[in-house]
PDB file of C-alpha atoms in Angstrom:
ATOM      1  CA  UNK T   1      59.403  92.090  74.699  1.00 82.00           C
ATOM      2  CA  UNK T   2      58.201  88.323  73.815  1.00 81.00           C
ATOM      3  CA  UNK T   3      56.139  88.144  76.506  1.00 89.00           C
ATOM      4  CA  UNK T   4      54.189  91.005  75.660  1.00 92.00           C
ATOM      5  CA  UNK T   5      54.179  90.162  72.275  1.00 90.00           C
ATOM      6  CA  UNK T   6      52.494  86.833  72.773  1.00 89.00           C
ATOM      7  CA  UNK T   7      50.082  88.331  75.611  1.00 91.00           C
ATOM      8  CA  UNK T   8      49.178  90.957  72.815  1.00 92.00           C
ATOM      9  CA  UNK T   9      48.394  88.413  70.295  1.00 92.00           C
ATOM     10  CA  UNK T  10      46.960  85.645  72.228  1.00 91.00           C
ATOM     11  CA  UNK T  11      44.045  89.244  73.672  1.00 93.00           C
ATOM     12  CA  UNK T  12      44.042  90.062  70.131  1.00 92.00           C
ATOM     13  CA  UNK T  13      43.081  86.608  68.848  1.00 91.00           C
ATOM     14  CA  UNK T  14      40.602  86.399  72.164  1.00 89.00           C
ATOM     15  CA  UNK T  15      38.745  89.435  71.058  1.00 90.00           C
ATOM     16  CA  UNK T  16      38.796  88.647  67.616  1.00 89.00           C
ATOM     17  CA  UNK T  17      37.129  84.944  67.990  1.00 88.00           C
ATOM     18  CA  UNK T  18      34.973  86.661  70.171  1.00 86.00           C
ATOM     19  CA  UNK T  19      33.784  89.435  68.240  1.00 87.00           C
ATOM     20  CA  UNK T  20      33.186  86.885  65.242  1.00 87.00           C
ATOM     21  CA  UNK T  21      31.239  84.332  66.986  1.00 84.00           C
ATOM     22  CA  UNK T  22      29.173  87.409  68.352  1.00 85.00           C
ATOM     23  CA  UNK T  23      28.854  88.461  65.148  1.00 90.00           C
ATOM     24  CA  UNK T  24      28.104  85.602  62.940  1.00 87.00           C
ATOM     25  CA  UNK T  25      25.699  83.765  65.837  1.00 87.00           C
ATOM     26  CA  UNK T  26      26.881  79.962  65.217  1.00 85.00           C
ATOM     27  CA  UNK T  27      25.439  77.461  66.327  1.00 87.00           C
ATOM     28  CA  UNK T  28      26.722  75.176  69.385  1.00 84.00           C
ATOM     29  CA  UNK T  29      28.769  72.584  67.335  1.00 86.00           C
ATOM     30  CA  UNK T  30      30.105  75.152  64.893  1.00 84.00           C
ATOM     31  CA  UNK T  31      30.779  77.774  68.037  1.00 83.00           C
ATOM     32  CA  UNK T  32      32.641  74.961  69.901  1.00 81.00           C
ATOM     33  CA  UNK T  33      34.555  73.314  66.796  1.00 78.00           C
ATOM     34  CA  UNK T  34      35.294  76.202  64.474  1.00 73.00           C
ATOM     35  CA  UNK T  35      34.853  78.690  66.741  1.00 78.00           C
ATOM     36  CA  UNK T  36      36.945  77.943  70.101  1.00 85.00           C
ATOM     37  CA  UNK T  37      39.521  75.263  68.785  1.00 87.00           C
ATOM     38  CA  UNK T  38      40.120  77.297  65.651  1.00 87.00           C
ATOM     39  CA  UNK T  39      40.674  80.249  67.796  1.00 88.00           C
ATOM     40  CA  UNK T  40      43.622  77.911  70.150  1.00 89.00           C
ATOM     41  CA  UNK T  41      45.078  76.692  66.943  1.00 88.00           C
ATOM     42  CA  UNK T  42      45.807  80.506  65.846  1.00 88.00           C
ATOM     43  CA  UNK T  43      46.430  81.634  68.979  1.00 89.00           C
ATOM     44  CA  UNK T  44      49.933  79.745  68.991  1.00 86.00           C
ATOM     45  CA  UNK T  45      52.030  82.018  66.783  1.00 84.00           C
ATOM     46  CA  UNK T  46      54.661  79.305  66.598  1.00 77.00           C
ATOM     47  CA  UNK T  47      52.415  76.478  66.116  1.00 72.00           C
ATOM     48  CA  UNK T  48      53.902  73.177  64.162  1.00 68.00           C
ATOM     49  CA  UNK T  49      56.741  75.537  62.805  1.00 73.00           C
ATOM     50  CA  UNK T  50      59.598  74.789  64.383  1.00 74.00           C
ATOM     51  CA  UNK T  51      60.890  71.054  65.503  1.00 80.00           C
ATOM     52  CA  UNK T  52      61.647  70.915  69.061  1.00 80.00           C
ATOM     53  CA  UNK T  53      64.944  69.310  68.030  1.00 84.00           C
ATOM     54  CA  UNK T  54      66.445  72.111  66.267  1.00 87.00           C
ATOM     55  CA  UNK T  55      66.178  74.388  68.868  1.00 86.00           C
ATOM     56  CA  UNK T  56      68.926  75.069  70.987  1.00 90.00           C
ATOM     57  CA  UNK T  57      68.563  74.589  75.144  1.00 91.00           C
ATOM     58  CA  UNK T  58      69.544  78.001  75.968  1.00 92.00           C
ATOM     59  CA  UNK T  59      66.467  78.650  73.312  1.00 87.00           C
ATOM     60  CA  UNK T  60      63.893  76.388  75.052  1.00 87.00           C
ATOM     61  CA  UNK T  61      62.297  78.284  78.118  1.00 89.00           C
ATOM     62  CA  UNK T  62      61.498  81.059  74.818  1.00 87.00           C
ATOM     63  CA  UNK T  63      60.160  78.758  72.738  1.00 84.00           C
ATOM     64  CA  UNK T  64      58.078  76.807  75.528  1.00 85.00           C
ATOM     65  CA  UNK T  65      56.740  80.592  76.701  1.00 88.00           C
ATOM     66  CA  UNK T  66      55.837  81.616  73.085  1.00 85.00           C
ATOM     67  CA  UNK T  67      54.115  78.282  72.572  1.00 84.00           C
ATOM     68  CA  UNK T  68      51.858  78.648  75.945  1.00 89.00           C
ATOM     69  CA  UNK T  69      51.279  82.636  76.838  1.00 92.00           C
ATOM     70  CA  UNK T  70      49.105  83.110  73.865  1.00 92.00           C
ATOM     71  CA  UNK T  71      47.131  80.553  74.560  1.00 91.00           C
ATOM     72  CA  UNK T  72      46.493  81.085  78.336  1.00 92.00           C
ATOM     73  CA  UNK T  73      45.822  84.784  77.234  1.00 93.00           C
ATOM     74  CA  UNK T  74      43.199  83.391  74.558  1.00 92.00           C
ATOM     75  CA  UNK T  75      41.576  81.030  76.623  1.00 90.00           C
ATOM     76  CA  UNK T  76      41.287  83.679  79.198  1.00 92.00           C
ATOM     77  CA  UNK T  77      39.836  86.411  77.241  1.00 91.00           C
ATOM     78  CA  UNK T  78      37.275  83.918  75.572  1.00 87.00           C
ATOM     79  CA  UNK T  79      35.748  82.584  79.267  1.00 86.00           C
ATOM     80  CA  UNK T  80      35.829  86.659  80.029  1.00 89.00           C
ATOM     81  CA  UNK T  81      34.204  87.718  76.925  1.00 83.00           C
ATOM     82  CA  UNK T  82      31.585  84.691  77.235  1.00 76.00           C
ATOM     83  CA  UNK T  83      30.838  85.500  80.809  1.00 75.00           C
ATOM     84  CA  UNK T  84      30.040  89.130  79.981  1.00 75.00           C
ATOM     85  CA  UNK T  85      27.156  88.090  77.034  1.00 66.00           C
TER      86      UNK T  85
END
């Protein structure tokens, strides 16, 4: 159920950066800065939430997969969307 969760938001996210910078027609700094790296930062659900000291080891592998799916899935759907335009 995580792991579709964080698929699901990281394509979400994708699509949504996408369909903004499509949208709004920024230029290259502002596409690449705001754009992109905004779009990573939100991507990661769990982002700067948690410390990785308060989480237990049996909780780790979770953590570490909601902290990295999203982001492969946004990162992914952004070089898709960008390759179709």
């Amino acid at each position: 159920m995580s792991f579709a969760g964080t698929v699901v938001w990281g394509l979400g996210v994708g699509v949504g950066m996408s369909s903004l910078i499509g949208w709004l027609h920024p230029g290259a700094v502002l596409k690449w800065i705001l754009g992109f790296a905004l779009g990573a930062y939100v991507a990661i659900p769990n982002y700067g939430l948690f410390a990785e000291s308060t989480i237990p080891d049996s909780d780790l592998p979770r953590h570490s997969m909601i902290s990295h799916w999203p982001l492969v899935t946004y990162i992914v759907t952004e070089f898709a969307t960008q390759s179709m335009r």
